[in-house]
Coordinates of C-alpha atoms and ligand atoms in Angstrom, one line a residue:
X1 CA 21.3 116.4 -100.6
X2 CA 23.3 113.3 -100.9
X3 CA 26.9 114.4 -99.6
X4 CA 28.2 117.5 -98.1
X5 CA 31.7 118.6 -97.9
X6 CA 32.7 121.0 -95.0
X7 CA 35.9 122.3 -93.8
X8 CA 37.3 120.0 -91.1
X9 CA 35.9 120.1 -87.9
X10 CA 38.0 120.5 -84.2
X11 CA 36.0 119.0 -81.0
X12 CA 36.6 121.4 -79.0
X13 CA 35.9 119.3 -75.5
X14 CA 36.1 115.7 -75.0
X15 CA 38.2 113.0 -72.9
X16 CA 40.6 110.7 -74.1
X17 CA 41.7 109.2 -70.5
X18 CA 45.3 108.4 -70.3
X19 CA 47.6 105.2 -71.5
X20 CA 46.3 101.6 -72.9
X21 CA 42.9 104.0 -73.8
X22 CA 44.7 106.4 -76.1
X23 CA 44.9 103.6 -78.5
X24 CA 41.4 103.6 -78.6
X25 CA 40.5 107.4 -78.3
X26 CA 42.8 108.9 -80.0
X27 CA 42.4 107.4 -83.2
X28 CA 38.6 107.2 -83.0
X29 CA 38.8 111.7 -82.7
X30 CA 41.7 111.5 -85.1
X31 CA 39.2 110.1 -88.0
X32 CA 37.3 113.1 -88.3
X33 CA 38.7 115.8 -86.1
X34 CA 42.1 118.0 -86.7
X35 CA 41.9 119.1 -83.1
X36 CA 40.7 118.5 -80.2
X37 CA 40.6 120.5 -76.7
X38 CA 41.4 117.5 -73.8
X39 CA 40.1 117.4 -71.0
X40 CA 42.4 117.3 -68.0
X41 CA 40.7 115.0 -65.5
X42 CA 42.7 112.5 -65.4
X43 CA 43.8 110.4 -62.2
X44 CA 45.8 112.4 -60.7
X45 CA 44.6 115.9 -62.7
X46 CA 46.5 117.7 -65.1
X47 CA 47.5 120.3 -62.6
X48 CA 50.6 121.6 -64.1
X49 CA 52.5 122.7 -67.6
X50 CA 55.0 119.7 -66.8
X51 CA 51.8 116.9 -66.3
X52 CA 50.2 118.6 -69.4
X53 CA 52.8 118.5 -72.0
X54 CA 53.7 114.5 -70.8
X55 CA 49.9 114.3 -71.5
X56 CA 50.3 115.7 -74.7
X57 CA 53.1 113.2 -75.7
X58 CA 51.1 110.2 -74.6
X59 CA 48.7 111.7 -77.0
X60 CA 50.5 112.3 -79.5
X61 CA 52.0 108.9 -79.8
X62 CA 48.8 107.2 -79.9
X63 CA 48.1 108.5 -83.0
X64 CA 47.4 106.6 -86.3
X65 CA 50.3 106.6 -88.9
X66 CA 50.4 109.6 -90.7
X67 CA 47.8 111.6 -89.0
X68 CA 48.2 115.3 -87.9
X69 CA 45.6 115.1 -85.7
X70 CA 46.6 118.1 -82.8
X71 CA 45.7 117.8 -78.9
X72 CA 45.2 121.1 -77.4
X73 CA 46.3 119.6 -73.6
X74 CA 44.4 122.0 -71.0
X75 CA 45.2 122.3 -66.9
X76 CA 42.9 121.8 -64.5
X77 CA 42.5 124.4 -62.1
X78 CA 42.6 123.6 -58.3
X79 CA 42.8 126.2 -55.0
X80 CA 46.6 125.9 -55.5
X81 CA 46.9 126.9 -59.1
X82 CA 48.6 130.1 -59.3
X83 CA 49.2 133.1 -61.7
X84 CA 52.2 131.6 -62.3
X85 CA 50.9 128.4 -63.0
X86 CA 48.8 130.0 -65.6
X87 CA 52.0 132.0 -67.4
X88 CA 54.0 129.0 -67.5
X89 CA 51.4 127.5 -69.1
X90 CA 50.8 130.2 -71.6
X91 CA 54.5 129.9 -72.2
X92 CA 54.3 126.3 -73.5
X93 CA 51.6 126.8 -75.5
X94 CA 48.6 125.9 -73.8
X95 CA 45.6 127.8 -74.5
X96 CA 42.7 127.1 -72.1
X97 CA 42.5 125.9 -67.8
X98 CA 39.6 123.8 -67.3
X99 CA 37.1 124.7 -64.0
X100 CA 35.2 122.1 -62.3
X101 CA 33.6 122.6 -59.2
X102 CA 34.5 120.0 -56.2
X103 CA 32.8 117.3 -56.7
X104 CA 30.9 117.8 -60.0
X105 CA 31.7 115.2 -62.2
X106 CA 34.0 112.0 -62.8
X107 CA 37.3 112.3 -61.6
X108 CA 36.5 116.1 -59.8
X109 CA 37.2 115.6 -56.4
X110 CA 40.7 117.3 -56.6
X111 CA 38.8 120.6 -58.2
X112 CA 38.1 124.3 -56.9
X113 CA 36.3 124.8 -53.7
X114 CA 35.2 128.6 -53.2
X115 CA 35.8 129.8 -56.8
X116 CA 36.1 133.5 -55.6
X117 CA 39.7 132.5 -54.3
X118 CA 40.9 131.5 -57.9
X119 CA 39.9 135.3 -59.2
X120 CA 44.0 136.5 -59.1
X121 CA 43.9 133.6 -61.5
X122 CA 41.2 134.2 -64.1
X123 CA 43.3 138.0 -63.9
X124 CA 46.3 136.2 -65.2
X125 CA 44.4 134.6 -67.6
X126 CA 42.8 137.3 -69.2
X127 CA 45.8 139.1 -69.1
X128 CA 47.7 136.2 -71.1
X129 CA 44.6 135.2 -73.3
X130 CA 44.0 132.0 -71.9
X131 CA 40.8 130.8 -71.5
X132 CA 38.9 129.5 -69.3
X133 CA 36.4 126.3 -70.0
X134 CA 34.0 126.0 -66.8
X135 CA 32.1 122.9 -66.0
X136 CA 28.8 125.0 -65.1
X137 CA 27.1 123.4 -61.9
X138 CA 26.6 123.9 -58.6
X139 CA 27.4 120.5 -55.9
X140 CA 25.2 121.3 -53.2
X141 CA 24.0 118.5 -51.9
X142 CA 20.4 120.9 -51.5
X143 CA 20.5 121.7 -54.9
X144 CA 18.2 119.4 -57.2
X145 CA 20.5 117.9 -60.2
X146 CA 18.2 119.4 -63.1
X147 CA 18.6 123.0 -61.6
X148 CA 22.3 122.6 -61.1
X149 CA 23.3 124.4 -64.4
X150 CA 21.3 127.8 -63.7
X151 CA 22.1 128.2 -60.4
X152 CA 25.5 128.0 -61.3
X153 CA 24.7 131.1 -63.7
X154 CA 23.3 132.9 -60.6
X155 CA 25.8 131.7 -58.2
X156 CA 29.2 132.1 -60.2
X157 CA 29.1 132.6 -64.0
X158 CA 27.3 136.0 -64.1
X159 CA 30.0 137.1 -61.4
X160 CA 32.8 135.9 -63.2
X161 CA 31.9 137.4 -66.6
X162 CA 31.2 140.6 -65.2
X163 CA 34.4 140.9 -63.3
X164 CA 36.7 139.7 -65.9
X165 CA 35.4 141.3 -68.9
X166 CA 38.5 140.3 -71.4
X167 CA 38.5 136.7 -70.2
X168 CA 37.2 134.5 -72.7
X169 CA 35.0 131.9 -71.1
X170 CA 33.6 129.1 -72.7
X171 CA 30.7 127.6 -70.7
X172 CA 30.9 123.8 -71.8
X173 CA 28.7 121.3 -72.7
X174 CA 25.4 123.1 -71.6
X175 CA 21.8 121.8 -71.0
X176 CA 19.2 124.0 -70.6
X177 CA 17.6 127.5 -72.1
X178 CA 19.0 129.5 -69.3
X179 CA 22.4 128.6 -70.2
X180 CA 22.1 129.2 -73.8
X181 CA 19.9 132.6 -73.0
X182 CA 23.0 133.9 -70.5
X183 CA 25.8 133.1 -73.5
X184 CA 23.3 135.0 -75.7
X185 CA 22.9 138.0 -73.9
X186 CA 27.0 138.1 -72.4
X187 CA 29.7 139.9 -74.4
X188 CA 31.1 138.6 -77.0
X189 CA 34.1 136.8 -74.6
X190 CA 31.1 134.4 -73.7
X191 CA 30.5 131.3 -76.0
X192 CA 29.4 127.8 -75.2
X193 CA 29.9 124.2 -76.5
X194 CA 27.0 121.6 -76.9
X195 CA 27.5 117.5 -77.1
X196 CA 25.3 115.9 -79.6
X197 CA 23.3 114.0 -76.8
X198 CA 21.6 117.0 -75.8
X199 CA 20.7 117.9 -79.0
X200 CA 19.6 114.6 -79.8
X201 CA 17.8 113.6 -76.3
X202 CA 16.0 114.8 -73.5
X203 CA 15.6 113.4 -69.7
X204 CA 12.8 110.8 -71.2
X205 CA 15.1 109.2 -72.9
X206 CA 17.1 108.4 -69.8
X207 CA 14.5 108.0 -68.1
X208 CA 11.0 106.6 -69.6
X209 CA 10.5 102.3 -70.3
X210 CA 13.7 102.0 -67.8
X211 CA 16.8 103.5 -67.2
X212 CA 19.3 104.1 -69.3
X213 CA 22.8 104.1 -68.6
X214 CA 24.7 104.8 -71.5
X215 CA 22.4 108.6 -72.1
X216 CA 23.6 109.6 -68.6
X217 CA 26.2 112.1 -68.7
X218 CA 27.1 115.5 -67.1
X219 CA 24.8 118.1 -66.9
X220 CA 22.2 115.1 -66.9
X221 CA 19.7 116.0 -69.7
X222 CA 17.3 118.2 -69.0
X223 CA 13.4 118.5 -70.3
X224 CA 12.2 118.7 -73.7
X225 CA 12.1 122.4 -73.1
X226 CA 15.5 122.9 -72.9
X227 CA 16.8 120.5 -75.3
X228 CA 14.5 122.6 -78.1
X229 CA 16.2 125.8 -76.8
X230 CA 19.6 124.3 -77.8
X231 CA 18.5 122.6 -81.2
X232 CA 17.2 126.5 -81.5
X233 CA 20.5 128.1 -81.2
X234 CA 22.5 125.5 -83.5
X235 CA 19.8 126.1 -86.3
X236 CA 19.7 129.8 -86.5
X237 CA 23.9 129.5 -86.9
X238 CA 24.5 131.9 -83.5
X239 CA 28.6 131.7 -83.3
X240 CA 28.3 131.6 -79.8
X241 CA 28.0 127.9 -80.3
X242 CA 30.5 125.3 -80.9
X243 CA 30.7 121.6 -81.6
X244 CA 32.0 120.0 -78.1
X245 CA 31.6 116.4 -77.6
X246 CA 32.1 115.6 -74.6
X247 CA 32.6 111.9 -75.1
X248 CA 33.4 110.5 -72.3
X249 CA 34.9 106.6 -72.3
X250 CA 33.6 104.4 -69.5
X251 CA 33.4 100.8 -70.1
X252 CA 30.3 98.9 -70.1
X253 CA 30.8 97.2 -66.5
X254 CA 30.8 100.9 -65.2
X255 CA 27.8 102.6 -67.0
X256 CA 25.6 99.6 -65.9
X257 CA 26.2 99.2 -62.6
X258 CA 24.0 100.1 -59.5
X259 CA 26.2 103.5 -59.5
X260 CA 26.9 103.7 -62.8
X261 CA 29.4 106.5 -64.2
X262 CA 28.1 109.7 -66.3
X263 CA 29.7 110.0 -69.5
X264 CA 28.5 109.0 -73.3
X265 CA 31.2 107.7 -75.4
X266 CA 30.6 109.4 -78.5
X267 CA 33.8 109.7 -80.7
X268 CA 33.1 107.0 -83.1
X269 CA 30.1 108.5 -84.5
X270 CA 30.1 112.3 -83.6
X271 CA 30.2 114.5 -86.7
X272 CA 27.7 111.7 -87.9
X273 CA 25.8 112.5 -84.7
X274 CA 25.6 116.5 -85.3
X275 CA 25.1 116.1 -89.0
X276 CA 21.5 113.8 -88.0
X277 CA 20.8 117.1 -86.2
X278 CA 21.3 119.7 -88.4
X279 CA 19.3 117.8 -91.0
X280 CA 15.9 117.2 -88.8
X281 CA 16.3 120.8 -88.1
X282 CA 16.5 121.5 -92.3
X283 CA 19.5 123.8 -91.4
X284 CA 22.5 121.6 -93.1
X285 CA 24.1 124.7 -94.5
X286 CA 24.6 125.7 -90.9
X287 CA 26.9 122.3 -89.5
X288 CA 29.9 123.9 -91.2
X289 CA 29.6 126.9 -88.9
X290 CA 29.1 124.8 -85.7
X291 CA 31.6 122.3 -86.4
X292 CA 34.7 123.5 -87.7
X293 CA 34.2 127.5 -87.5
X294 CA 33.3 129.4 -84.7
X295 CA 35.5 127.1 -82.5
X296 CA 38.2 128.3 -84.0
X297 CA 37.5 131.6 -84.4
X298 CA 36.7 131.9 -80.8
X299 CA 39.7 130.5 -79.7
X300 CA 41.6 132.8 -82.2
X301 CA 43.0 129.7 -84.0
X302 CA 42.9 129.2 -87.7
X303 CA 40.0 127.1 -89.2
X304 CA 40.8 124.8 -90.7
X305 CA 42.4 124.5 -94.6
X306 CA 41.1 121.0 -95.8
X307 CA 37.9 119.5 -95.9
X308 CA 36.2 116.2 -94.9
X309 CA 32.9 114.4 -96.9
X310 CA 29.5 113.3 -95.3
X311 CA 27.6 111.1 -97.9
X312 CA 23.8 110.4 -96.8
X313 CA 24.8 106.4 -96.0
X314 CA 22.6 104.3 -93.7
X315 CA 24.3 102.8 -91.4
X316 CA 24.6 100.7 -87.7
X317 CA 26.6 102.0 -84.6
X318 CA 28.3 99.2 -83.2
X319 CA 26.6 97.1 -80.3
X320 CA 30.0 97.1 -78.6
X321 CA 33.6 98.3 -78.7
X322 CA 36.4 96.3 -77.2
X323 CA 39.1 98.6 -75.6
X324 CA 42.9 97.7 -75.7
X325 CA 42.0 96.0 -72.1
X326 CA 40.1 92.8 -73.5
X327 CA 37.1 95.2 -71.9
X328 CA 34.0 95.9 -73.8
X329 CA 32.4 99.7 -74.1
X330 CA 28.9 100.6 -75.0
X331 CA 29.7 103.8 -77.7
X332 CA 26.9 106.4 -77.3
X333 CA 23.9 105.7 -79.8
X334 CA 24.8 101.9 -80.1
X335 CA 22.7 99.7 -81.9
X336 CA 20.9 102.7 -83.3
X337 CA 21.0 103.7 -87.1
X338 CA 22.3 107.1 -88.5
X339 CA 21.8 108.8 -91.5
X340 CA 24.9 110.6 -92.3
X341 CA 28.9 108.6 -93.2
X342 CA 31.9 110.2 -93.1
X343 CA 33.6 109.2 -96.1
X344 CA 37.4 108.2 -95.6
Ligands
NCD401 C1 32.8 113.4 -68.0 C2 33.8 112.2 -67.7 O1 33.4 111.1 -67.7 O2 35.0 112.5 -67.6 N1 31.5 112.9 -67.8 C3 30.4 113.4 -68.3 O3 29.3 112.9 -68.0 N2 30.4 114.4 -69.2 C4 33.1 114.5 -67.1 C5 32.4 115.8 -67.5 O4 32.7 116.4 -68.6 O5 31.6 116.2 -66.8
ZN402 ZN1 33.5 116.7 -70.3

C-alpha cells in the first residue's frame, strides 16, 4: 500500500491554549483536521457560554486563509455550573462540558470537588444532549498514579453511567484495559478517545535509559499490558473508539524541568502518528473508522464530505518548533522518523 485516501478526520480532544499560541495550534490541527473538540482549560477556565464563544472567536481567527477548519468550544464544569449553565450553552451551540477532577491535570485546580453534587447537571445534560467528556482519574493523594484511571471507574464512572443512562459520556484519552473493558461492556452512550502516545508507548518508554519528558502526559502511560489492550480495540474497528489527541503544547523550558508539565504536543504529526499504528497492527482499512467516523457518529454530527491523502513517505519530525513567543517546543515524537505523509 503506497497511499490511502480517507474521509477527513475530526480530533475530537486536544488543547490549543489561548492567544499568541493559536497561531501556532490552530493551524498545525487545521492541516489535517476539519474539527476539533477544545479543551476548555484555559487560565481562567472556560466556565461559561459567554467565555466559550470569545474562545471560539480567538480560534477562529487564528486560522490559516481559507481554511474551514471548525472548533467545537466545550465548558468546563466546576461545583458552580448549573443546569442553566448547561441550557445556555446548548442554546449557542455547544455540544459537550468537559469534567476534570480537582487537581487532576494542568490547569485543574478550578475543577469539580465531590462529583455527586454536579448530578442535577449531568440531568440537564442528558435531557439537552450534551455530552459530557470526563477526565477519568481519581486525585487522592493515597492513590498510586498508575491505578488512578480504574479507580476512577469504581469510584465514579460506573455510578455515573448507570444513573444517567441517556447521557452520552465519552471517557477521554484512556490508558489501560480496564478502561477500554468498562466502555466495552457500557451502553451504547459510553465511547472513549485514545491519543496516539498510548498506542504508540508504554511506561518504559518514559521511564527505562532515563527519563523522558516529552512522553509524560495525563493518564501517565501505563504497562505494556495495557497499551496492547488499546492497540486491540483500534484494530478490531470497535466504534466505541475515537481518534482524540490530546496534544497538549508546553514549551520545552517546561517539560524539562525538575517538575516538568504533562502534556505531548502532538498536532504536527498526528494522523501520521495513528496511521504508523494502524499499519504495525496490519489493520489500515480500519484508520478511516477511528479517525474521521465513529467520532462523528457518536456525537451525532455528520462525517465528514471530503477526503484527505496519506502517501507511505519517510520522513523526520522536527527537533524543535519555535512558538510565536521566540520560545522553542519539543513536538511529541521529535527527532523520530514516521512512515506515513499527509499529502497537502
Ligand atoms: C493536558 C494539558 O496539558 O492541558 N495534559 C496532558 O498531559 N494530557 C491536560 C489533560 O488533558 O489532562
Ligand atoms: Zn487533554
Amino acid at each position: 500500500m503506497q497511499t490511502i485516501t480517507i474521509l477527513r478526520p475530526d480530533d475530537w480532544h486536544l488543547h490549543f491554549r489561548d492567544n499568541d499560541m493559536l497561531s501556532e495550534t490552530v493551524p498545525a490541527t487545521a492541516r489535517c483536521f476539519k474539527r476539533a473538540i477544545v479543551m476548555p482549560n484555559l487560565v481562567p477556565p472556560v466556565t461559561t457560554t459567554e467565555l466559550a464563544l470569545a474562545y471560539r472567536s480567538r480560534i477562529l481567527d487564528a486560522r490559516p486563509v481559507g481554511s474551514d477548519f471548525e472548533p467545537l468550544v466545550t465548558l468546563y464544569l466546576t461545583n458552580n455550573t448549573t443546569s442553566q449553565d448547561i441550557r445556555e450553552a446548548k442554546q449557542a451551540g455547544i455540544v459537550a462540558c468537559k469534567l476534570y477532577p480537582a487537581g487532576a491535570t494542568t490547569n485543574s485546580a478550578a475543577a469539580v470537588e465531590g462529583i455527586e453534587a454536579l448530578y442535577p447537571v449531568f440531568e440537564t445534560m442528558a435531557e439537552e444532549g450534551v455530552l459530557l467528556l470526563i477526565h477519568g482519574e481519581v486525585t487522592d493523594s493515597h492513590i498510586d498514579i498508575f491505578d488512578r484511571e480504574k479507580c476512577f471507574i469504581d469510584q465514579h464512572l460506573s455510578k455515573i453511567v448507570d444513573a444517567f443512562p441517556t447521557l452520552k459520556v465519552v471517557f477521554e484519552h484512556i490508558t489501560t484495559k480496564d478502561a477500554a473493558d468498562f466502555v466495552l461492556a457500557s451502553s451504547v452512550n459510553v465511547a472513549a478517545t485514545i491519543t496516539p502516545q498510548h498506542l504508540l508507548l508504554n511506561r518504559n518508554d518514559l521511564l527505562v535509559g532515563g527519563v523522558k519528558p516529552h512522553n509524560y502526559c495525563l493518564p501517565v502511560l501505563k504497562r505494556n499490558t495495557h497499551q496492547q489492550a488499546l492497540r486491540a480495540v483500534v484494530a478490531a474497528g470497535s466504534e466505541k473508539f475515537f481518534l482524540g489527541t490530546d496534544s497538549a503544547p508546553h514549551e520545552k523550558h517546561a517539560k524539562e524541568s525538575a517538575c516538568g508539565c504533562a502534556g505531548c504536543y502532538s498536532a504536527w504529526s498526528a494522523i501520521e502518528l495513528y496511521a504508523e499504528v494502524f499499519e504495525q497492527l496490519g489493520a489500515m482499512d480500519k484508520l478511516e473508522g477511528f479517525a474521521s467516523i465513529f467520532g462523528p457518529q457518536f456525537y451525532g454530527l455528520p462525517v465528514n464530505q471530503d477526503t484527505i491523502t496519506l502517501s507511505k513517505q519517510s520522513w523526520d519530525v522536527p527537533q524543535e518548533i519555535t512558538l510565536p513567543n521566540g520560545n522553542p517546543i519539543v513536538p511529541f515524537y521529535a527527532g523520530q522518523t514516521l512512515n506515513w505523509k499527509l499529502d497537502v
